[in-house]
Amino acid sequence: DGGITQSPKYLFRKEGQNVTLSCEQNLNHDAMYWYRQDPGQGLRLIYYSQIVNDFQKGDIAEGYSVSREKKESFPLTVTSAQKNPTAFYLCASSIGTLAKNIQYFGAGTRLSVL
Amino acid sequence: GESVGLHLPTLSVQEGDNSIINCAYSNSASDYFIWYKQESGKGPQFIIDIRSNMDKRQGQRVTVLLNKTVKHLSLQIAATQPGDSAVYFCAENTGGGNKLTFGTGTQLKVEL
């Protein structure tokens, strides 16, 4: 079964706590992305990675961190510095070519603050 | 309580009718566009894409039209079905690379 797997589906964070969201893909894609979605809004890019051991900030990177140690994995850490973390988090991947950039998405993780 | 967010534009259609969802994009340098469908509580699902050297592309029951003069994109769904009910997003890619910019979305409601 190929695709993008995000876990957990639901996550709760206590104040001052860091939490890590998992994203794994078996599509052999080079590029991976993290987006945040708030109710009634579009997707906003947090971080993206075009290749292993390299990543760039997106439009709303403050309060988040990522790593890309393996091609298939791109975990996102929501740090205590992110004061409004409640949102739906989506991970995506793409082949990473310049000619075509369909991004395929996981099922998402819904993060709430206790 | 529930946080207040923006209210999505909503399109209501009768089952069997055709739907047209519109999107205005911002960057005249954008050269690649994608339409996604997102059902409640799920991740966006790819529907159809189009490059800037085309003005129309057809898929199964869907057609995307691109008007670069007015920076407008539309998604037409033929014979709309209850399973088409979802939020539809357009996304634009500027000058190659991997970054997409997403619109705010349109809620499609199919009435029986």
mmCIF file of C-alpha atoms in Angstrom:
data_model
loop_
_atom_site.group_PDB
_atom_site.id
_atom_site.type_symbol
_atom_site.label_atom_id
_atom_site.label_comp_id
_atom_site.label_asym_id
_atom_site.label_seq_id
_atom_site.Cartn_x
_atom_site.Cartn_y
_atom_site.Cartn_z
ATOM 1 C CA ASP A 1 0.000 0.000 0.000
ATOM 2 C CA GLY A 2 1.818 3.082 -1.237
ATOM 3 C CA GLY A 3 1.393 6.626 -0.135
ATOM 4 C CA ILE A 4 1.977 9.111 2.621
ATOM 5 C CA THR A 5 1.334 8.164 6.227
ATOM 6 C CA GLN A 6 0.861 10.743 8.948
ATOM 7 C CA SER A 7 0.673 9.871 12.618
ATOM 8 C CA PRO A 8 -0.929 10.298 15.000
ATOM 9 C CA LYS A 9 -4.336 11.272 13.612
ATOM 10 C CA TYR A 10 -5.090 13.319 16.744
ATOM 11 C CA LEU A 11 -2.562 14.899 19.110
ATOM 12 C CA PHE A 12 -2.901 16.961 22.245
ATOM 13 C CA ARG A 13 -0.269 19.337 23.518
ATOM 14 C CA LYS A 14 0.165 20.707 27.010
ATOM 15 C CA GLU A 15 1.380 24.249 27.467
ATOM 16 C CA GLY A 16 5.169 24.469 27.224
ATOM 17 C CA GLN A 17 5.480 21.060 25.613
ATOM 18 C CA ASN A 18 7.126 20.190 22.314
ATOM 19 C CA VAL A 19 5.329 17.632 20.168
ATOM 20 C CA THR A 20 6.458 15.817 17.026
ATOM 21 C CA LEU A 21 4.259 14.873 14.097
ATOM 22 C CA SER A 22 5.353 11.989 11.935
ATOM 23 C CA CYS A 23 5.282 11.865 8.116
ATOM 24 C CA GLU A 24 6.497 8.863 6.136
ATOM 25 C CA GLN A 25 6.276 8.253 2.372
ATOM 26 C CA ASN A 26 7.084 5.196 0.283
ATOM 27 C CA LEU A 27 6.652 6.903 -3.085
ATOM 28 C CA ASN A 28 10.394 7.484 -3.516
ATOM 29 C CA HIS A 29 9.719 11.220 -3.770
ATOM 30 C CA ASP A 30 12.593 13.656 -3.292
ATOM 31 C CA ALA A 31 10.555 16.617 -2.035
ATOM 32 C CA MET A 32 8.431 16.789 1.120
ATOM 33 C CA TYR A 33 6.356 19.567 2.674
ATOM 34 C CA TRP A 34 4.504 20.556 5.809
ATOM 35 C CA TYR A 35 1.397 22.734 5.742
ATOM 36 C CA ARG A 36 -0.862 24.168 8.381
ATOM 37 C CA GLN A 37 -4.615 24.534 7.789
ATOM 38 C CA ASP A 38 -6.882 26.617 10.009
ATOM 39 C CA PRO A 39 -10.704 26.391 9.897
ATOM 40 C CA GLY A 40 -12.144 27.815 6.694
ATOM 41 C CA GLN A 41 -8.734 28.687 5.294
ATOM 42 C CA GLY A 42 -6.311 27.435 2.711
ATOM 43 C CA LEU A 43 -3.007 25.711 3.288
ATOM 44 C CA ARG A 44 0.016 27.653 4.482
ATOM 45 C CA LEU A 45 3.520 26.309 3.986
ATOM 46 C CA ILE A 46 5.581 25.746 7.136
ATOM 47 C CA TYR A 47 8.722 24.000 5.861
ATOM 48 C CA TYR A 48 9.781 22.066 2.804
ATOM 49 C CA SER A 49 12.660 19.837 1.805
ATOM 50 C CA GLN A 50 13.830 19.189 -1.730
ATOM 51 C CA ILE A 51 16.436 16.593 -0.819
ATOM 52 C CA VAL A 52 17.765 14.630 2.141
ATOM 53 C CA ASN A 53 19.643 16.703 4.737
ATOM 54 C CA ASP A 54 18.323 19.953 3.320
ATOM 55 C CA PHE A 55 15.197 21.984 4.120
ATOM 56 C CA GLN A 56 13.918 25.546 3.791
ATOM 57 C CA LYS A 57 11.526 27.722 5.729
ATOM 58 C CA GLY A 58 8.106 28.325 4.280
ATOM 59 C CA ASP A 59 5.791 31.231 4.983
ATOM 60 C CA ILE A 60 5.058 30.457 8.662
ATOM 61 C CA ALA A 61 8.119 28.612 10.036
ATOM 62 C CA GLU A 62 8.320 30.387 13.395
ATOM 63 C CA GLY A 63 7.718 28.009 16.295
ATOM 64 C CA TYR A 64 8.317 24.901 14.188
ATOM 65 C CA SER A 65 11.332 22.735 13.373
ATOM 66 C CA VAL A 66 11.976 19.851 10.961
ATOM 67 C CA SER A 67 14.619 17.317 10.021
ATOM 68 C CA ARG A 68 15.235 15.281 6.865
ATOM 69 C CA GLU A 69 17.670 12.517 7.764
ATOM 70 C CA LYS A 70 16.028 9.946 5.510
ATOM 71 C CA LYS A 71 14.370 10.318 2.130
ATOM 72 C CA GLU A 72 11.143 8.723 3.308
ATOM 73 C CA SER A 73 10.731 10.667 6.554
ATOM 74 C CA PHE A 74 10.097 14.355 7.337
ATOM 75 C CA PRO A 75 9.010 14.843 10.975
ATOM 76 C CA LEU A 76 7.672 18.193 12.176
ATOM 77 C CA THR A 77 8.182 19.421 15.743
ATOM 78 C CA VAL A 78 5.771 22.001 17.105
ATOM 79 C CA THR A 79 7.747 23.787 19.787
ATOM 80 C CA SER A 80 6.570 25.673 22.858
ATOM 81 C CA ALA A 81 7.418 28.864 20.977
ATOM 82 C CA GLN A 82 4.401 28.295 18.736
ATOM 83 C CA LYS A 83 1.720 30.086 20.774
ATOM 84 C CA ASN A 84 -1.254 29.099 18.652
ATOM 85 C CA PRO A 85 -0.587 25.514 17.555
ATOM 86 C CA THR A 86 -4.191 24.315 17.277
ATOM 87 C CA ALA A 87 -4.677 23.426 13.605
ATOM 88 C CA PHE A 88 -4.842 20.630 11.059
ATOM 89 C CA TYR A 89 -1.334 19.702 9.858
ATOM 90 C CA LEU A 90 -0.789 18.219 6.431
ATOM 91 C CA CYS A 91 2.298 16.566 5.010
ATOM 92 C CA ALA A 92 2.850 16.219 1.269
ATOM 93 C CA SER A 93 5.472 14.902 -1.111
ATOM 94 C CA SER A 94 6.317 15.342 -4.776
ATOM 95 C CA ILE A 95 8.735 13.900 -7.284
ATOM 96 C CA GLY A 96 10.600 17.171 -7.139
ATOM 97 C CA THR A 97 11.200 17.730 -10.819
ATOM 98 C CA LEU A 98 10.951 21.189 -12.302
ATOM 99 C CA ALA A 99 8.546 20.110 -15.010
ATOM 100 C CA LYS A 100 5.666 18.973 -12.884
ATOM 101 C CA ASN A 101 4.950 19.391 -9.213
ATOM 102 C CA ILE A 102 1.872 17.467 -8.165
ATOM 103 C CA GLN A 103 1.985 17.271 -4.397
ATOM 104 C CA TYR A 104 0.350 14.224 -2.841
ATOM 105 C CA PHE A 105 -1.017 14.604 0.659
ATOM 106 C CA GLY A 106 -1.345 12.486 3.747
ATOM 107 C CA ALA A 107 -4.537 12.253 5.813
ATOM 108 C CA GLY A 108 -3.415 14.905 8.295
ATOM 109 C CA THR A 109 -2.860 15.289 12.029
ATOM 110 C CA ARG A 110 -5.222 17.380 14.103
ATOM 111 C CA LEU A 111 -3.356 19.102 16.947
ATOM 112 C CA SER A 112 -5.163 20.603 19.908
ATOM 113 C CA VAL A 113 -3.962 22.352 23.042
ATOM 114 C CA LEU A 114 -5.038 21.022 26.451
ATOM 115 C CA GLY B 1 -15.788 26.856 21.835
ATOM 116 C CA GLU B 2 -15.036 26.673 18.159
ATOM 117 C CA SER B 3 -12.624 29.271 16.823
ATOM 118 C CA VAL B 4 -13.985 31.697 14.286
ATOM 119 C CA GLY B 5 -12.483 31.289 10.861
ATOM 120 C CA LEU B 6 -13.155 32.749 7.492
ATOM 121 C CA HIS B 7 -16.385 31.649 5.855
ATOM 122 C CA LEU B 8 -15.645 29.786 2.645
ATOM 123 C CA PRO B 9 -17.504 30.733 -0.528
ATOM 124 C CA THR B 10 -20.174 28.100 -1.069
ATOM 125 C CA LEU B 11 -21.590 26.724 -4.281
ATOM 126 C CA SER B 12 -24.817 24.715 -4.027
ATOM 127 C CA VAL B 13 -25.908 22.606 -6.997
ATOM 128 C CA GLN B 14 -28.521 20.000 -7.679
ATOM 129 C CA GLU B 15 -27.411 16.445 -8.250
ATOM 130 C CA GLY B 16 -26.890 15.886 -11.968
ATOM 131 C CA ASP B 17 -26.220 19.551 -12.771
ATOM 132 C CA ASN B 18 -22.847 20.867 -13.884
ATOM 133 C CA SER B 19 -20.706 22.775 -11.362
ATOM 134 C CA ILE B 20 -18.288 25.591 -12.083
ATOM 135 C CA ILE B 21 -15.799 26.576 -9.396
ATOM 136 C CA ASN B 22 -13.724 29.684 -9.979
ATOM 137 C CA CYS B 23 -10.312 30.787 -8.797
ATOM 138 C CA ALA B 24 -8.440 34.045 -9.292
ATOM 139 C CA TYR B 25 -4.683 33.710 -9.008
ATOM 140 C CA SER B 26 -2.304 36.478 -8.134
ATOM 141 C CA ASN B 27 0.993 35.961 -9.920
ATOM 142 C CA SER B 28 1.215 36.501 -13.666
ATOM 143 C CA ALA B 29 4.456 34.479 -13.646
ATOM 144 C CA SER B 30 2.675 31.316 -12.437
ATOM 145 C CA ASP B 31 3.119 28.579 -15.009
ATOM 146 C CA TYR B 32 1.472 25.528 -13.499
ATOM 147 C CA PHE B 33 -1.865 25.081 -11.726
ATOM 148 C CA ILE B 34 -3.504 22.279 -9.782
ATOM 149 C CA TRP B 35 -7.010 21.660 -8.490
ATOM 150 C CA TYR B 36 -7.450 19.688 -5.269
ATOM 151 C CA LYS B 37 -10.528 18.249 -3.570
ATOM 152 C CA GLN B 38 -10.631 18.033 0.225
ATOM 153 C CA GLU B 39 -13.302 16.113 2.075
ATOM 154 C CA SER B 40 -13.973 16.901 5.713
ATOM 155 C CA GLY B 41 -11.200 15.706 8.001
ATOM 156 C CA LYS B 42 -9.053 14.371 5.156
ATOM 157 C CA GLY B 43 -6.034 15.498 3.173
ATOM 158 C CA PRO B 44 -6.387 17.207 -0.231
ATOM 159 C CA GLN B 45 -6.729 14.875 -3.199
ATOM 160 C CA PHE B 46 -5.312 15.731 -6.636
ATOM 161 C CA ILE B 47 -7.991 16.240 -9.312
ATOM 162 C CA ILE B 48 -6.399 17.781 -12.389
ATOM 163 C CA ASP B 49 -3.536 20.064 -13.401
ATOM 164 C CA ILE B 50 -2.768 22.412 -16.282
ATOM 165 C CA ARG B 51 0.316 24.198 -17.569
ATOM 166 C CA SER B 52 0.325 27.824 -18.678
ATOM 167 C CA ASN B 53 0.877 26.889 -22.336
ATOM 168 C CA MET B 54 -2.621 25.368 -22.391
ATOM 169 C CA ASP B 55 -6.027 26.987 -21.914
ATOM 170 C CA LYS B 56 -8.092 23.856 -21.413
ATOM 171 C CA ARG B 57 -7.593 20.343 -20.144
ATOM 172 C CA GLN B 58 -10.122 17.589 -19.655
ATOM 173 C CA GLY B 59 -10.216 14.671 -17.287
ATOM 174 C CA GLN B 60 -12.892 12.246 -16.293
ATOM 175 C CA ARG B 61 -15.988 14.404 -15.662
ATOM 176 C CA VAL B 62 -13.781 17.419 -14.963
ATOM 177 C CA THR B 63 -12.446 20.233 -17.142
ATOM 178 C CA VAL B 64 -10.039 22.981 -16.152
ATOM 179 C CA LEU B 65 -10.002 26.279 -18.033
ATOM 180 C CA LEU B 66 -7.179 28.792 -17.775
ATOM 181 C CA ASN B 67 -7.473 32.450 -18.790
ATOM 182 C CA LYS B 68 -4.061 34.023 -18.372
ATOM 183 C CA THR B 69 -5.247 37.427 -19.566
ATOM 184 C CA VAL B 70 -7.398 37.910 -16.473
ATOM 185 C CA LYS B 71 -5.511 35.427 -14.244
ATOM 186 C CA HIS B 72 -8.499 33.194 -13.812
ATOM 187 C CA LEU B 73 -8.852 29.456 -13.424
ATOM 188 C CA SER B 74 -12.049 27.415 -13.347
ATOM 189 C CA LEU B 75 -12.963 23.818 -12.606
ATOM 190 C CA GLN B 76 -16.023 22.382 -14.282
ATOM 191 C CA ILE B 77 -17.575 19.197 -12.924
ATOM 192 C CA ALA B 78 -20.083 17.470 -15.172
ATOM 193 C CA ALA B 79 -23.152 15.674 -13.786
ATOM 194 C CA THR B 80 -22.315 16.542 -10.180
ATOM 195 C CA GLN B 81 -22.791 13.705 -7.717
ATOM 196 C CA PRO B 82 -23.235 13.669 -3.910
ATOM 197 C CA GLY B 83 -19.688 12.309 -3.623
ATOM 198 C CA ASP B 84 -18.405 15.536 -5.171
ATOM 199 C CA SER B 85 -19.382 17.465 -2.041
ATOM 200 C CA ALA B 86 -16.125 18.839 -0.632
ATOM 201 C CA VAL B 87 -13.912 21.911 -0.495
ATOM 202 C CA TYR B 88 -12.058 22.602 -3.738
ATOM 203 C CA PHE B 89 -8.716 24.426 -3.788
ATOM 204 C CA CYS B 90 -6.718 25.823 -6.656
ATOM 205 C CA ALA B 91 -2.940 26.038 -6.313
ATOM 206 C CA GLU B 92 -0.370 27.865 -8.431
ATOM 207 C CA ASN B 93 3.306 27.202 -9.035
ATOM 208 C CA THR B 94 5.501 30.131 -9.974
ATOM 209 C CA GLY B 95 8.437 29.559 -12.289
ATOM 210 C CA GLY B 96 9.166 25.906 -11.592
ATOM 211 C CA GLY B 97 10.558 24.653 -8.312
ATOM 212 C CA ASN B 98 8.429 22.866 -5.786
ATOM 213 C CA LYS B 99 6.451 25.536 -3.989
ATOM 214 C CA LEU B 100 2.700 25.838 -4.442
ATOM 215 C CA THR B 101 0.515 28.712 -3.265
ATOM 216 C CA PHE B 102 -3.033 27.660 -2.343
ATOM 217 C CA GLY B 103 -6.248 29.626 -2.619
ATOM 218 C CA THR B 104 -8.708 29.734 0.296
ATOM 219 C CA GLY B 105 -11.088 27.197 -1.251
ATOM 220 C CA THR B 106 -14.736 26.861 -2.293
ATOM 221 C CA GLN B 107 -17.236 24.619 -0.545
ATOM 222 C CA LEU B 108 -19.308 22.595 -3.029
ATOM 223 C CA LYS B 109 -22.621 21.275 -1.705
ATOM 224 C CA VAL B 110 -24.619 18.831 -3.778
ATOM 225 C CA GLU B 111 -28.331 18.770 -3.081
ATOM 226 C CA LEU B 112 -30.386 15.681 -3.789
#
